[in-house]
Coordinates of C-alpha atoms and ligand atoms in Angstrom, one line a residue:
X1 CA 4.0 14.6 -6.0
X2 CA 3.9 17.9 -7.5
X3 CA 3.0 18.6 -11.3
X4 CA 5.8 16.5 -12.6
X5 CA 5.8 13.2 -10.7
X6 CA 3.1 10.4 -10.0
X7 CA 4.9 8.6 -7.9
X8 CA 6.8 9.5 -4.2
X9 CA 9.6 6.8 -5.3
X10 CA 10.5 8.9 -8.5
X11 CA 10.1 12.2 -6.7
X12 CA 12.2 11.1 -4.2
X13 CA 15.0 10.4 -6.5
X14 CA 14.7 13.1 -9.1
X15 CA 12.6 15.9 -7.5
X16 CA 14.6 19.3 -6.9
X17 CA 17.8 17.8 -8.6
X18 CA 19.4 21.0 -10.2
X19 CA 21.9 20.0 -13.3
X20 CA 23.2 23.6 -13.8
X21 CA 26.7 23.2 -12.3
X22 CA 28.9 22.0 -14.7
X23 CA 26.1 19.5 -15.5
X24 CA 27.1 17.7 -11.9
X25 CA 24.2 14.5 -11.5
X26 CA 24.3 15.4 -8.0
X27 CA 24.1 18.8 -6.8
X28 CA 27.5 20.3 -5.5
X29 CA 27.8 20.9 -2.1
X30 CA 28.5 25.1 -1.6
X31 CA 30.5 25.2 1.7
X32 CA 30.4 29.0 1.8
X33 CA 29.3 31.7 4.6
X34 CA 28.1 34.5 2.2
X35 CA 27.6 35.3 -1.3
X36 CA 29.5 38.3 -3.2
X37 CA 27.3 40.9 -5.0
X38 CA 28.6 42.3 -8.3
X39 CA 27.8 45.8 -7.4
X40 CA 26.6 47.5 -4.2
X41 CA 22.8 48.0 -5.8
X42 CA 22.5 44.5 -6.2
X43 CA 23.4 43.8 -2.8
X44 CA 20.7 46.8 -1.6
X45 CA 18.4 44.5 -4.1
X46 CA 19.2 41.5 -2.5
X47 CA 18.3 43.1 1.5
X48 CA 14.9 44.3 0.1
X49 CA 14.0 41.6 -1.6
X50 CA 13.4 43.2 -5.0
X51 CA 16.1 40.5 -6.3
X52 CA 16.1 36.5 -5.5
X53 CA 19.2 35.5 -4.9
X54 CA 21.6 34.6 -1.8
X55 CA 23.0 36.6 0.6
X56 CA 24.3 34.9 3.5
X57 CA 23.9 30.9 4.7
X58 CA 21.9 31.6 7.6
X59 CA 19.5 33.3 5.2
X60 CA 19.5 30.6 2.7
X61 CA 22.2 28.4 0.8
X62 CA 21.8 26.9 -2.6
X63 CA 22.8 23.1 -1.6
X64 CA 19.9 23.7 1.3
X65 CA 17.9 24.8 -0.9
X66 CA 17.6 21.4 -2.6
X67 CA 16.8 19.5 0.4
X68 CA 14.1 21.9 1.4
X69 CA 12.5 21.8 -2.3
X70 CA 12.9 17.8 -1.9
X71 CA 11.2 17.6 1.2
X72 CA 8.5 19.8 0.8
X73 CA 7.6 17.9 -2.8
X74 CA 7.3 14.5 -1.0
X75 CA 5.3 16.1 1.3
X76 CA 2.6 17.5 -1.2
X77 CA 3.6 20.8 0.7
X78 CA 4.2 24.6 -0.8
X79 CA 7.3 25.0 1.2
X80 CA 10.6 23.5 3.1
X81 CA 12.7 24.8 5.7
X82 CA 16.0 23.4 6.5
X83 CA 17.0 23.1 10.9
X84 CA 20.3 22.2 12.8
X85 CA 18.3 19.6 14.9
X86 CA 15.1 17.9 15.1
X87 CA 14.5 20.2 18.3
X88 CA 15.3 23.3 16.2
X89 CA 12.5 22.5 14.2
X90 CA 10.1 22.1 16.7
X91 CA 11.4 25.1 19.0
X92 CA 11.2 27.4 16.0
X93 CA 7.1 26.3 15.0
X94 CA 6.1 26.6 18.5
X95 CA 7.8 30.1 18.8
X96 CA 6.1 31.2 15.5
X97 CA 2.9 30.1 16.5
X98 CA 2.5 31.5 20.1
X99 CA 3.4 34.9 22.2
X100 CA 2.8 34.8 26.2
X101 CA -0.7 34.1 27.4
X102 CA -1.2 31.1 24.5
X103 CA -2.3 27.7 25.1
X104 CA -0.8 24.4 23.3
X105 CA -2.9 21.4 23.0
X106 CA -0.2 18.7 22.6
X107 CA -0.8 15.0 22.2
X108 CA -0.3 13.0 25.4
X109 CA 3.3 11.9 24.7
X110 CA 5.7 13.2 22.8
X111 CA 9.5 13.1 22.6
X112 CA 10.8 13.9 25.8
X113 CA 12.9 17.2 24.7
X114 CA 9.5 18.4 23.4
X115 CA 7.8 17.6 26.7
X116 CA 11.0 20.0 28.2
X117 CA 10.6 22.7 25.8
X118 CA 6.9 23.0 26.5
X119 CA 7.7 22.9 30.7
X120 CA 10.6 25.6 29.8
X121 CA 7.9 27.7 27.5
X122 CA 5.2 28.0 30.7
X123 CA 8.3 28.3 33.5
X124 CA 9.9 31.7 31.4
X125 CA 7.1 32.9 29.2
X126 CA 3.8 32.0 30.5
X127 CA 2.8 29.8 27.6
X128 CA 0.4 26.8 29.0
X129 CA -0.2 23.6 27.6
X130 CA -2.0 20.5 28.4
X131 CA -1.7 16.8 26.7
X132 CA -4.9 15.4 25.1
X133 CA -5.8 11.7 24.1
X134 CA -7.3 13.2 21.0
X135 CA -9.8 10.0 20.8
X136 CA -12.7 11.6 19.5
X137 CA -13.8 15.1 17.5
X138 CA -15.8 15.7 21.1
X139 CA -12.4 15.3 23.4
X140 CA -11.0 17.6 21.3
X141 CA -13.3 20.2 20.9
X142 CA -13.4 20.3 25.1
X143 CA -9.9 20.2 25.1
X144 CA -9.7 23.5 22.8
X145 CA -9.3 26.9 25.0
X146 CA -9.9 30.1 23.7
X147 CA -6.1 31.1 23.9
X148 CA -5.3 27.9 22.3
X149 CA -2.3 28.6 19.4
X150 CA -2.0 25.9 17.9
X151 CA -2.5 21.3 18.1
X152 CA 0.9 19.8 18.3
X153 CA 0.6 16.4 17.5
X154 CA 2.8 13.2 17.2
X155 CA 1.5 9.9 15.2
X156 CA 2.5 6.7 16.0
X157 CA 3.4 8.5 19.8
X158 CA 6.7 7.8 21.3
X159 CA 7.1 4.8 22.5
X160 CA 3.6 3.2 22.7
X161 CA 2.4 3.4 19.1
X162 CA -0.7 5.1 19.6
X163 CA -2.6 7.0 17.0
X164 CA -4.9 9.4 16.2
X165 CA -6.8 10.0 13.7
X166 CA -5.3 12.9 11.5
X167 CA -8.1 13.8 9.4
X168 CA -10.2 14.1 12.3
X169 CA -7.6 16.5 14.4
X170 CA -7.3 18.5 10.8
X171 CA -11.0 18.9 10.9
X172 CA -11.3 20.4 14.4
X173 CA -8.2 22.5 14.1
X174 CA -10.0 24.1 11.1
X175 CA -13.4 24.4 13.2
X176 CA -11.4 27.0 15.4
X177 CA -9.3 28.2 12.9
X178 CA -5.7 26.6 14.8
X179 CA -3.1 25.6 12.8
X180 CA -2.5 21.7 13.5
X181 CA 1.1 20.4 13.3
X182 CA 2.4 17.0 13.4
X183 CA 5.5 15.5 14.4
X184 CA 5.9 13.0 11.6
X185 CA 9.5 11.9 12.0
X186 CA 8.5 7.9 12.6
X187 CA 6.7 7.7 9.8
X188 CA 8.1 9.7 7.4
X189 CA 6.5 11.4 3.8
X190 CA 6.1 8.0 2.1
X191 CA 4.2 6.5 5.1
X192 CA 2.1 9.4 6.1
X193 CA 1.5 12.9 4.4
X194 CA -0.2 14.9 7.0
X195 CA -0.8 17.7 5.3
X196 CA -3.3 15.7 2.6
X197 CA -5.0 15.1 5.4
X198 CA -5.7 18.7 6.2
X199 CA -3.3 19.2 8.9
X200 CA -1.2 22.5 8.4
X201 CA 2.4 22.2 9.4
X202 CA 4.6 19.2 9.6
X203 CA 8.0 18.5 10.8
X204 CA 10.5 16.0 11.4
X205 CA 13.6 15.2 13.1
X206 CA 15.6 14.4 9.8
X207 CA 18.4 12.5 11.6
X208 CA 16.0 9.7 11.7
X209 CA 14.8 7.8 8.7
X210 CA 15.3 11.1 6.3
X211 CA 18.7 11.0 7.1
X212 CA 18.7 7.0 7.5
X213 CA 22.5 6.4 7.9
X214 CA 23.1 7.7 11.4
X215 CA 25.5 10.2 10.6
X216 CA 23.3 13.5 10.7
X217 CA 21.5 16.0 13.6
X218 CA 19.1 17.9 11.4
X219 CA 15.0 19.0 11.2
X220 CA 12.4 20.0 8.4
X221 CA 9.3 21.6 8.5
X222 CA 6.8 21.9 5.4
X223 CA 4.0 24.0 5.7
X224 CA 2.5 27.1 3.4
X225 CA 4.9 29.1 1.3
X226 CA 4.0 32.7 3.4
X227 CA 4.4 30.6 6.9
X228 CA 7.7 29.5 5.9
X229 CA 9.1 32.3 4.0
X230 CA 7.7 33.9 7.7
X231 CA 8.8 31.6 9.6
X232 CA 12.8 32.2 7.8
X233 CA 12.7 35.6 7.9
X234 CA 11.9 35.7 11.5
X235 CA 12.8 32.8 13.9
X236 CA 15.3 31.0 12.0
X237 CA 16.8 33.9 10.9
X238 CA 17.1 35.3 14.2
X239 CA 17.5 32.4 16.6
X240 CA 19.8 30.5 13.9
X241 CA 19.1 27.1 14.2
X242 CA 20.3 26.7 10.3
X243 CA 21.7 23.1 8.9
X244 CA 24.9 23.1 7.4
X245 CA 25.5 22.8 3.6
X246 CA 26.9 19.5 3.5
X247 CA 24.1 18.2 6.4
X248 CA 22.1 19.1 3.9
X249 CA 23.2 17.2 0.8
X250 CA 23.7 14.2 2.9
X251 CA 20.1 14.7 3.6
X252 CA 19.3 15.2 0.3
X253 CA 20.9 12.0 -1.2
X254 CA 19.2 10.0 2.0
X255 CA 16.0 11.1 0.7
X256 CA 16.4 9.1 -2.8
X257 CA 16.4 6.1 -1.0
X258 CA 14.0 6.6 1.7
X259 CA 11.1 4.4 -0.1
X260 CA 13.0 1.2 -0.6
X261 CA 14.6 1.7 2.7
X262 CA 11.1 2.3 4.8
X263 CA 9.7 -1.0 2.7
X264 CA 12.4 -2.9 4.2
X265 CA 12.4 -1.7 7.5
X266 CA 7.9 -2.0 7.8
X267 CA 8.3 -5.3 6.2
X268 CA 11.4 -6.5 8.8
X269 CA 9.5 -4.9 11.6
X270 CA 6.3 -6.9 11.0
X271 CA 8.1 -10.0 11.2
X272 CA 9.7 -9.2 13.8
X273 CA 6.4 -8.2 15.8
X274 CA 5.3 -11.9 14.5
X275 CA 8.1 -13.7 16.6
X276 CA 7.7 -11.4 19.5
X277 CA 4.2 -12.0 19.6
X278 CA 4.5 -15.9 19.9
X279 CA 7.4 -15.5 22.2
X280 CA 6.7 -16.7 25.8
X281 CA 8.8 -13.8 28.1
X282 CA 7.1 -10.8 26.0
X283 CA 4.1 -9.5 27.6
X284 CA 2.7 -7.3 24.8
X285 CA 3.8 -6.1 21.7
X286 CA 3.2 -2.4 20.4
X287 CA 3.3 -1.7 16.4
X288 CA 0.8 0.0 14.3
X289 CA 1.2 -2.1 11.1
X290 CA -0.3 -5.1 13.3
X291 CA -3.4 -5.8 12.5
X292 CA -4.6 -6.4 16.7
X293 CA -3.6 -3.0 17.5
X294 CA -6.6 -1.5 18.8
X295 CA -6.0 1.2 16.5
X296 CA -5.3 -0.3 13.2
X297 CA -8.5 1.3 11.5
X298 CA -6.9 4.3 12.2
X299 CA -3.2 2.9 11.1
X300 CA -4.9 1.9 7.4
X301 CA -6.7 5.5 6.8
X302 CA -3.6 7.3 7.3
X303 CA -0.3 4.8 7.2
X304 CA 1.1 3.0 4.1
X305 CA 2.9 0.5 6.4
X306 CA 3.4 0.0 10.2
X307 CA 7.2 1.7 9.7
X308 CA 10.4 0.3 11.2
X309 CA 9.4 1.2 15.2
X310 CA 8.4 -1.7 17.3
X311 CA 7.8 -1.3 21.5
X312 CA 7.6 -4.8 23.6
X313 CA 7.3 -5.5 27.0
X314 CA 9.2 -7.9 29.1
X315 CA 8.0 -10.0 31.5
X316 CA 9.5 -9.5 34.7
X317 CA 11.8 -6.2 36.1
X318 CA 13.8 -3.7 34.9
X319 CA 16.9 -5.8 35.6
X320 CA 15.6 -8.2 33.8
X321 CA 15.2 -5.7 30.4
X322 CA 18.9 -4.3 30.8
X323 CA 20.4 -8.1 31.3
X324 CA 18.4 -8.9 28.1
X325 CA 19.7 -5.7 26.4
X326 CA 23.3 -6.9 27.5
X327 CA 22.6 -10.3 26.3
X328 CA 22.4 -8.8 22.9
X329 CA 25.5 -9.2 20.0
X330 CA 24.1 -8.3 16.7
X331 CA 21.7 -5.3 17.7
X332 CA 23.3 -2.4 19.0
X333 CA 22.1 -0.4 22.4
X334 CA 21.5 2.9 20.9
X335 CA 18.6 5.9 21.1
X336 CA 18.0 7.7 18.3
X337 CA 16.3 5.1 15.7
X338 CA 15.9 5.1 11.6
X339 CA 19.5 3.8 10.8
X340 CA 20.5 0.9 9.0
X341 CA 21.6 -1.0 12.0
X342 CA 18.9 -2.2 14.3
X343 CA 19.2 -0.2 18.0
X344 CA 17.7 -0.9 20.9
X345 CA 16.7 1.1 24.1
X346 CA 15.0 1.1 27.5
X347 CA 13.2 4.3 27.5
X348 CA 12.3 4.4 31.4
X349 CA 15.3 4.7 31.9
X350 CA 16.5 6.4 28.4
X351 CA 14.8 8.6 26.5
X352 CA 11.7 8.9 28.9
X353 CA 13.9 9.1 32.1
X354 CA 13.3 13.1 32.6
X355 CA 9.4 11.9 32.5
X356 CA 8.2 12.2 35.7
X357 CA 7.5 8.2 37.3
X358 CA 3.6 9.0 37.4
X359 CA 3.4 10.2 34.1
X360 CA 5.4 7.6 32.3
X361 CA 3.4 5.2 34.3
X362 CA 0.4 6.8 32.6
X363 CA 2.2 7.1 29.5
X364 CA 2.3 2.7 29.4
X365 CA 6.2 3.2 29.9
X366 CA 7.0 0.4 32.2
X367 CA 10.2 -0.7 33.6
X368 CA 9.9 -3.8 30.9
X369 CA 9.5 -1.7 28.1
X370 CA 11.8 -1.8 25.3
X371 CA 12.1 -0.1 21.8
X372 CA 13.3 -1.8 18.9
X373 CA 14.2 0.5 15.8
X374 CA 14.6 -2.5 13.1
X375 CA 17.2 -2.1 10.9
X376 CA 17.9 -3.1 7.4
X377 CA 19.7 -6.7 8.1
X378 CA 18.2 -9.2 7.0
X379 CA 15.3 -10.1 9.5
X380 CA 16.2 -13.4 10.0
X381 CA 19.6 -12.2 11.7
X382 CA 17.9 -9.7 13.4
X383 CA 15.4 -12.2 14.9
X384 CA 18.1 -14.7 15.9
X385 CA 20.1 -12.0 17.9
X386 CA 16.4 -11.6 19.8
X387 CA 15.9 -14.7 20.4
X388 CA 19.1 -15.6 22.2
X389 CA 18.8 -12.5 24.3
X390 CA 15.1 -13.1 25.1
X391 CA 15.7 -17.0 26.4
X392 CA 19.6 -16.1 28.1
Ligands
PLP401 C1 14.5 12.5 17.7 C2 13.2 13.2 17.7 C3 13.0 14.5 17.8 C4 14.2 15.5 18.0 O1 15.1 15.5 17.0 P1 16.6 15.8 17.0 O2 17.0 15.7 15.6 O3 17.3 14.8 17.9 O4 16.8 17.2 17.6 C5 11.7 15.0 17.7 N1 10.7 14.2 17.6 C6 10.8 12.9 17.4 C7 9.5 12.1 17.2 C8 12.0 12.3 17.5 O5 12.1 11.0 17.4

């Protein structure tokens, strides 16, 4: 965690904390557009960078300034930048990394706007991509074209839990000299630091667990100070997908308690997973903290815990999931997932419904599947509100 902090919990609390306002514990929130300069050199000195200091809040804002400092410590990276979305995050890496003619080697499944932004950058700027199982150092390499920009990757993937191997990705990307980036919203900086792995850039959707409350839109990415001092001065700057000041401190004071609250969600979750297991209308159960998924090798290199996300199929047809979704009182029928409440969704028919039938199909999105995002209740509440629905 830096120079100053051994531990992730600590850092997560203290790291990036700035006292100098009027000695505030928590950093004031400065709900401003622009900055006044004390005299017309400084503001030249400010626009050429011969003096740090702020200008304008789509170039940089002191309260977001704290989040981005906070994120990139937990990390272990050099640098944060702030976005108004998860997808602004990942729109503005993949438009910093490629120009027409690339290649993007993407993990087969991601979140579906993802998918949509990487159909929209081949449609209007003849950037290609292709998905890859990323199994094995060899699938990769073959996978690899020479106009290949950069490996986009997402661990667990969306909804099925697979994993890969992030050491191993890191090692090949190096090989041809690609920068790897890694979706890492589900399992968040104190479950999985990709970039101590070796993998370059990493980004999240913070509304999820960053956030944790349910009440934010926002994205990160951490990477190398020059790619994101680039990477602000560039994209963000001119495409403007900024977070708002007081998005930001309501990420920021999410952040403290993101360690106790991802403890409580893995730990829910895998007891959870147990009852599912043993339940007699669930055909499978998909969760990376369990020890019979066929990854879990994988899941102990590189996870602390399985995280909050479980997937579970149904017996029996898509009716039959939505009747057991309605059946539900406790557990609330909601995408997004990370909150304190435990939501529930049918993603072949939700979040995966702009997939096309064939490829959710070989995606292992059936009709039955259904993703739990367990909340912070008390599992056993949790469990009986399952329960009921499952036997109704
Ligand atoms: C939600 C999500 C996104 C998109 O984030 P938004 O904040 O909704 O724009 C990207 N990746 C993953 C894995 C997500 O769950």
């Amino acid at each position: 965690m830096g120079e100053k902090y051994q531990h992730i919990e600590t850092a997560a609390i203290h790291g990036a904390s700035d006292t100098r306002y009027a000695g505030s514990l928590v950093p004031p929130i400065f709900q401003t557009s622009t900055f006044v300069f004390d005299t017309a050199e400084q503001g030249e000195k400010r626009f050429s960078g011969q003096e740090d200091g702020y200008i304008y809040s789509r170039l940089g804002n002191p309260t977001v300034r704290v989040l981005e400092e906070k994120i990139a410590l937990l990390e272990g990276g050099e640098a944060g930048l702030a976005f108004g979305s998860g997808m602004a995050a990942v729109s503005a890496v993949l438009l910093s990394l490629t120009k027409s003619g690339d290649h993007i080697l993407c993990s087969k499944g991601v979140y579906g706007c993802t998918f949509g932004l990487l159909e929209l950058l081949k449609e209007k700027y003849g950037i290609s991509h292709n998905f890859c199982d990323m199994g094995s150092e060899e699938e990769l390499r073959q996978a690899i074209r020479p106009e290949t920009a950069c490996i986009f990757i997402e661990t667990p993937i969306n909804p099925t839990m697979q994993l890969i191997d992030l050491e191993m990705a890191a090692t090949v990307a190096k090989e041809y000299q690609i920068p790897a980036v890694v979706d890492n919203t589900f399992s968040t900086p104190y479950l999985q630091q990709p970039l101590q792995k070796g993998c370059d850039i990493v980004l999240h959707s913070a509304t999820k667990y960053i956030g944790g409350h349910g009440d934010v839109v926002a994205g990160l990415v951490v990477g190398k100070k020059a790619y994101i001092q680039n990477l602000a001065a560039t994209v963000q700057k001119d495409v403007g997908g900024i977070l708002s000041p007081f998005d930001a401190w309501l990420l920021a004071r999410g952040l403290k308690t993101l360690p106790v609250r991802m403890d409580r969600h893995s730990e829910n979750a895998e007891k959870i997973v147990k009852k599912l297991t043993a339940h007699p209308r669930v055909k499978r159960v998909y969760f990376p903290g369990d020890t019979g998924h066929p990854q879990f090798e994988i899941a102990k290199k590189q996870m602390k815990a399985g995280g909050g996300l479980i997937s579970f199929e149904l017996k029996g047809t898509k009716e039959d999931a939505q009747a057991m979704l309605n059946r539900l009182k406790l557990i609330r029928i909601a995408v997004s997932l990370g909150d304190a409440e435990t939501l529930i969704q049918h993603p072949a028919t939700m979040t995966h419904s702009a997939v096309p039938a064939d490829m959710r199909q070989e995606m292992g999105i059936s009709d039955g599947l259904i993703r739990l995002s367990v909340g912070l209740e008390a599992w056993q509440d949790i469990w009986e509100d399952l329960e009921q629905a499952l036997n109704g």
